[in-house]
Short mmCIF file of C-alpha atoms in Angstrom, two decimals:
data_model
loop_
_atom_site.label_atom_id
_atom_site.label_comp_id
_atom_site.label_asym_id
_atom_site.label_seq_id
_atom_site.Cartn_x
_atom_site.Cartn_y
_atom_site.Cartn_z
CA UNK D 1 110.61 151.05 116.05
CA UNK D 2 113.67 148.80 116.03
CA UNK D 3 113.36 146.29 112.73
CA UNK D 4 111.82 142.85 113.37
CA UNK D 5 113.85 139.79 114.16
CA UNK D 6 113.32 135.75 114.32
CA UNK D 7 115.28 134.01 117.01
CA UNK D 8 116.66 130.65 115.65
CA UNK D 9 115.84 127.90 116.85
CA UNK D 10 117.76 124.55 117.82
CA UNK D 11 117.54 122.34 114.13
CA UNK D 12 114.39 119.92 114.75
CA UNK D 13 115.75 117.74 112.54
CA UNK D 14 119.56 119.13 112.09
CA UNK D 15 119.57 121.48 109.21
CA UNK D 16 115.65 121.60 108.67
CA UNK D 17 115.84 124.87 110.41
CA UNK D 18 113.36 126.73 112.30
CA UNK D 19 112.91 130.35 113.92
CA UNK D 20 111.00 131.29 116.07
CA UNK D 21 109.22 135.56 115.69
CA UNK D 22 107.04 136.38 118.70
CA UNK D 23 104.40 139.19 117.41
CA UNK D 24 102.25 142.19 119.97
CA UNK D 25 99.27 142.47 117.95
CA UNK D 26 99.99 145.47 116.20
CA UNK D 27 98.66 144.57 111.84
CA UNK D 28 101.49 147.63 111.02
CA UNK D 29 103.97 144.63 111.65
CA UNK D 30 102.59 142.73 108.65
CA UNK D 31 103.94 143.24 106.12
CA UNK D 32 107.66 143.83 107.90
CA UNK D 33 106.98 139.88 109.43
CA UNK D 34 106.13 138.90 106.57
CA UNK D 35 109.63 140.22 104.56
CA UNK D 36 111.42 138.68 107.25
CA UNK D 37 110.21 135.17 107.20
CA UNK D 38 110.52 135.47 103.40
CA UNK D 39 114.39 136.03 104.02
CA UNK D 40 115.12 133.69 106.67
CA UNK D 41 113.65 130.60 104.01
CA UNK D 42 115.62 131.49 101.86
CA UNK D 43 118.80 131.88 103.61
CA UNK D 44 118.18 127.94 102.63
CA UNK D 45 118.58 128.10 99.21
CA UNK D 46 116.03 129.41 96.67
CA UNK D 47 111.70 128.91 96.37
CA UNK D 48 109.91 128.99 93.32
CA UNK D 49 108.73 132.47 92.67
CA UNK D 50 105.02 130.59 92.61
CA UNK D 51 106.00 129.52 96.43
CA UNK D 52 107.55 133.12 97.28
CA UNK D 53 103.43 134.65 96.53
CA UNK D 54 102.46 131.46 97.84
CA UNK D 55 103.64 131.58 101.50
CA UNK D 56 104.01 135.72 102.14
CA UNK D 57 99.71 135.60 100.94
CA UNK D 58 99.41 132.62 103.22
CA UNK D 59 101.59 134.35 105.98
CA UNK D 60 99.61 137.23 105.68
CA UNK D 61 96.20 136.51 106.08
CA UNK D 62 97.34 133.65 108.97
CA UNK D 63 99.10 136.67 110.60
CA UNK D 64 96.23 138.95 110.56
CA UNK D 65 93.63 136.26 111.19
CA UNK D 66 95.44 136.10 114.00
CA UNK D 67 95.71 139.90 114.72
CA UNK D 68 92.45 140.26 115.08
CA UNK D 69 90.30 138.08 115.07
CA UNK D 70 91.99 135.57 117.72
CA UNK D 71 93.70 137.82 120.20
CA UNK D 72 90.83 140.55 119.01
CA UNK D 73 93.75 143.43 117.76
CA UNK D 74 94.81 144.14 121.57
CA UNK D 75 98.22 145.25 121.49
CA UNK D 76 98.28 143.36 125.16
CA UNK D 77 98.42 139.57 123.20
CA UNK D 78 101.63 138.56 120.99
CA UNK D 79 100.88 136.22 118.41
CA UNK D 80 104.04 133.89 118.10
CA UNK D 81 105.39 132.41 114.73
CA UNK D 82 107.55 129.19 113.78
CA UNK D 83 108.28 128.57 110.50
CA UNK D 84 110.58 125.65 109.95
CA UNK D 85 112.16 125.74 106.41
CA UNK D 86 113.22 121.89 105.19
CA UNK D 87 114.87 120.95 102.12
CA UNK D 88 111.15 120.11 100.02
CA UNK D 89 109.40 121.99 101.58
CA UNK D 90 108.65 124.72 104.15
CA UNK D 91 105.91 124.68 107.92
CA UNK D 92 104.92 128.22 109.05
CA UNK D 93 102.62 127.60 112.53
CA UNK D 94 101.01 130.85 113.90
CA UNK D 95 99.64 130.59 117.44
CA UNK D 96 97.39 133.45 119.01
CA UNK D 97 96.18 134.31 122.73
CA UNK D 98 92.11 133.42 122.17
CA UNK D 99 89.96 131.83 122.83
CA UNK D 100 89.57 130.37 119.23
CA UNK D 101 87.02 128.87 116.59
CA UNK D 102 85.39 126.31 114.55
CA UNK D 103 87.09 126.33 111.94
CA UNK D 104 84.93 123.85 110.17
CA UNK D 105 81.58 126.07 110.95
CA UNK D 106 83.48 129.41 108.67
CA UNK D 107 81.17 128.44 104.95
CA UNK D 108 82.46 128.34 102.02
CA UNK D 109 81.70 131.44 98.93
CA UNK D 110 80.78 128.81 96.86
CA UNK D 111 78.11 131.02 94.14
CA UNK D 112 79.56 133.80 91.44
CA UNK D 113 77.18 135.68 93.50
CA UNK D 114 78.56 135.44 97.33
CA UNK D 115 81.76 136.08 96.13
CA UNK D 116 81.33 138.61 93.84
CA UNK D 117 78.93 140.42 96.83
CA UNK D 118 81.24 138.94 100.42
CA UNK D 119 83.12 142.19 101.89
CA UNK D 120 85.04 139.34 103.86
CA UNK D 121 85.79 135.09 103.73
CA UNK D 122 87.44 134.90 101.89
CA UNK D 123 90.82 134.13 103.74
CA UNK D 124 90.97 130.81 105.09
CA UNK D 125 89.37 129.67 101.78
CA UNK D 126 92.33 131.58 100.36
CA UNK D 127 95.25 129.25 102.56
CA UNK D 128 93.10 125.43 102.41
CA UNK D 129 94.13 126.80 98.49
CA UNK D 130 97.76 128.16 98.19
CA UNK D 131 98.74 125.59 100.48
CA UNK D 132 100.02 121.94 100.55
CA UNK D 133 98.42 121.62 104.33
CA UNK D 134 96.41 123.62 107.08
CA UNK D 135 95.97 122.31 109.98
CA UNK D 136 94.24 124.21 113.36
CA UNK D 137 94.33 122.52 116.94
CA UNK D 138 92.32 121.78 118.69
CA UNK D 139 91.07 124.76 120.76
CA UNK D 140 91.70 126.13 116.94
CA UNK D 141 93.78 129.30 118.25
CA UNK D 142 96.62 127.66 116.44
CA UNK D 143 97.62 126.73 112.65
CA UNK D 144 100.10 125.15 110.91
CA UNK D 145 100.75 125.27 107.22
CA UNK D 146 102.77 123.67 104.89
CA UNK D 147 104.11 124.87 101.58
CA UNK D 148 106.34 123.67 98.95
CA UNK D 149 110.21 125.29 98.84
CA UNK D 150 110.38 123.68 94.17
CA UNK S 1 102.38 150.63 100.71
CA UNK S 2 103.01 154.06 99.07
CA UNK S 3 99.98 154.86 96.64
CA UNK S 4 99.65 156.68 94.00
CA UNK S 5 96.89 159.14 92.78
CA UNK S 6 97.09 160.74 88.80
CA UNK S 7 94.05 162.09 86.75
CA UNK S 8 94.97 162.18 83.07
CA UNK S 9 93.86 165.32 80.44
CA UNK S 10 90.35 162.40 80.00
CA UNK S 11 89.91 162.62 83.26
CA UNK S 12 89.99 158.19 84.53
CA UNK S 13 91.73 158.64 87.81
CA UNK S 14 94.68 156.78 88.03
CA UNK S 15 95.91 154.42 91.55
CA UNK S 16 98.63 152.66 91.18
CA UNK S 17 98.87 150.25 94.20
CA UNK S 18 103.53 149.86 95.00
CA UNK S 19 103.96 147.37 97.98
CA UNK S 20 101.47 144.87 98.89
CA UNK S 21 97.30 145.83 99.54
CA UNK S 22 96.54 144.18 102.47
CA UNK S 23 94.85 144.68 105.95
CA UNK S 24 96.94 146.45 107.47
CA UNK S 25 96.28 149.51 104.61
CA UNK S 26 93.39 149.22 103.04
CA UNK S 27 92.10 151.85 104.64
CA UNK S 28 94.30 154.09 102.90
CA UNK S 29 93.27 152.85 99.45
CA UNK S 30 89.91 152.60 100.32
CA UNK S 31 90.65 156.89 101.14
CA UNK S 32 92.44 157.57 97.78
CA UNK S 33 89.30 156.79 95.51
CA UNK S 34 86.58 158.32 98.24
CA UNK S 35 88.20 161.54 98.05
CA UNK S 36 88.26 161.16 94.38
CA UNK S 37 84.53 160.15 94.42
CA UNK S 38 83.82 163.19 96.10
CA UNK S 39 85.88 165.32 93.94
CA UNK S 40 84.15 164.10 90.99
CA UNK S 41 86.09 161.93 89.38
CA UNK S 42 83.97 158.47 88.16
CA UNK S 43 86.19 156.52 86.48
CA UNK S 44 88.89 154.69 87.21
CA UNK S 45 92.00 152.72 87.27
CA UNK S 46 93.54 150.69 90.45
CA UNK S 47 97.24 150.11 88.77
CA UNK S 48 98.47 147.05 90.70
CA UNK S 49 102.12 146.53 88.45
CA UNK S 50 104.59 147.26 91.21
CA UNK S 51 101.77 144.83 94.13
CA UNK S 52 103.67 142.47 94.94
CA UNK S 53 100.64 140.69 96.82
CA UNK S 54 97.11 141.46 97.88
CA UNK S 55 95.28 139.28 101.10
CA UNK S 56 91.95 138.90 102.23
CA UNK S 57 91.12 142.37 102.99
CA UNK S 58 92.66 143.77 99.92
CA UNK S 59 90.36 141.99 97.99
CA UNK S 60 87.04 142.77 100.23
CA UNK S 61 87.62 146.42 100.02
CA UNK S 62 88.38 146.16 95.94
CA UNK S 63 84.47 144.05 96.39
CA UNK S 64 83.75 147.43 98.42
CA UNK S 65 84.81 151.00 96.46
CA UNK S 66 83.91 149.21 93.77
CA UNK S 67 80.98 149.09 94.47
CA UNK S 68 81.36 152.51 96.03
CA UNK S 69 82.00 153.64 92.86
CA UNK S 70 79.76 151.51 90.53
CA UNK S 71 76.76 153.61 93.29
CA UNK S 72 78.19 156.94 92.34
CA UNK S 73 77.52 155.92 88.58
CA UNK S 74 81.67 155.40 87.11
CA UNK S 75 83.19 152.74 86.61
CA UNK S 76 86.48 150.75 88.14
CA UNK S 77 89.50 149.05 85.76
CA UNK S 78 91.42 146.90 87.35
CA UNK S 79 95.04 147.05 85.93
CA UNK S 80 98.69 145.34 86.20
CA UNK S 81 98.21 142.05 87.78
CA UNK S 82 100.36 139.69 87.60
CA UNK S 83 100.55 135.78 86.86
CA UNK S 84 100.10 135.57 91.31
CA UNK S 85 97.53 137.78 91.33
CA UNK S 86 95.00 137.01 88.53
CA UNK S 87 95.84 133.01 89.80
CA UNK S 88 93.94 134.70 93.54
CA UNK S 89 91.91 136.41 91.55
CA UNK S 90 90.63 133.51 89.55
CA UNK S 91 90.38 131.18 92.17
CA UNK S 92 88.31 133.91 94.66
CA UNK S 93 85.63 134.35 91.38
CA UNK S 94 86.89 138.19 91.40
CA UNK S 95 87.93 137.62 87.94
CA UNK S 96 84.14 137.96 86.09
CA UNK S 97 83.71 140.50 88.94
CA UNK S 98 86.59 143.27 87.68
CA UNK S 99 87.50 144.03 84.57
CA UNK S 100 91.07 142.80 84.22
CA UNK S 101 93.23 145.33 81.44
CA UNK S 102 97.23 143.24 81.30
CA UNK S 103 98.09 147.47 82.50
CA UNK S 104 96.95 150.94 82.66
CA UNK S 105 97.97 152.25 79.28
CA UNK S 106 94.94 148.55 78.76
CA UNK S 107 92.88 149.58 80.57
CA UNK S 108 93.35 153.75 80.31
CA UNK S 109 92.02 153.07 76.03
CA UNK S 110 88.96 150.88 77.62
CA UNK S 111 86.70 153.97 78.87
#
């Protein structure tokens, strides 16, 4: 299989790098896609190690959710990932071809008992806590996550 | 991800997770533990020393594995979590579910 590659788009605004990666729905591509996104970021300067970890974790959650729940794990559907590397922050957007969902309707795991028992339901919670900002579009099939670089 | 399974003379199965534990490969870890359980193993250490990151599916897999091991009368300990991974366990309150040791040797000494 050929390695993944991200297209560098015209900088918007000049100096802020902008990449696009279109992935088929295939969870086996997840790890490679995440390392590619991190490499794109690192081309534009250092990122604090803790933020590399956050980027990997948040990207893994967002892309896996898009493939599994958004696209229903349908290999004919794609996930579009866009990455903007700005001087002070990174903005990652992930869009799927599904019908979307209502993020407000996802129950939060609150009590220790719930956290210990649940085998699912931590992804959105983790993204909200690891990122500076998490925004969904109205349809609920695209997410924008902002992380700091420093 | 690469998973290495070893057994020591004290009959503790050490499962080392290299790379990442994510939705794409969590089943490999579940299967490795299940195979060891089926083979009679009851004491487990999962060593995350060489692990870069774990996603929510990986955490969910650990919850599921822990449940199975306990139901079989066994015990599972985690080891080698770096500072970032440790913070993920604290964030999700799983630090109070698992016995977590700094290193695999400390976890082995705890049995």
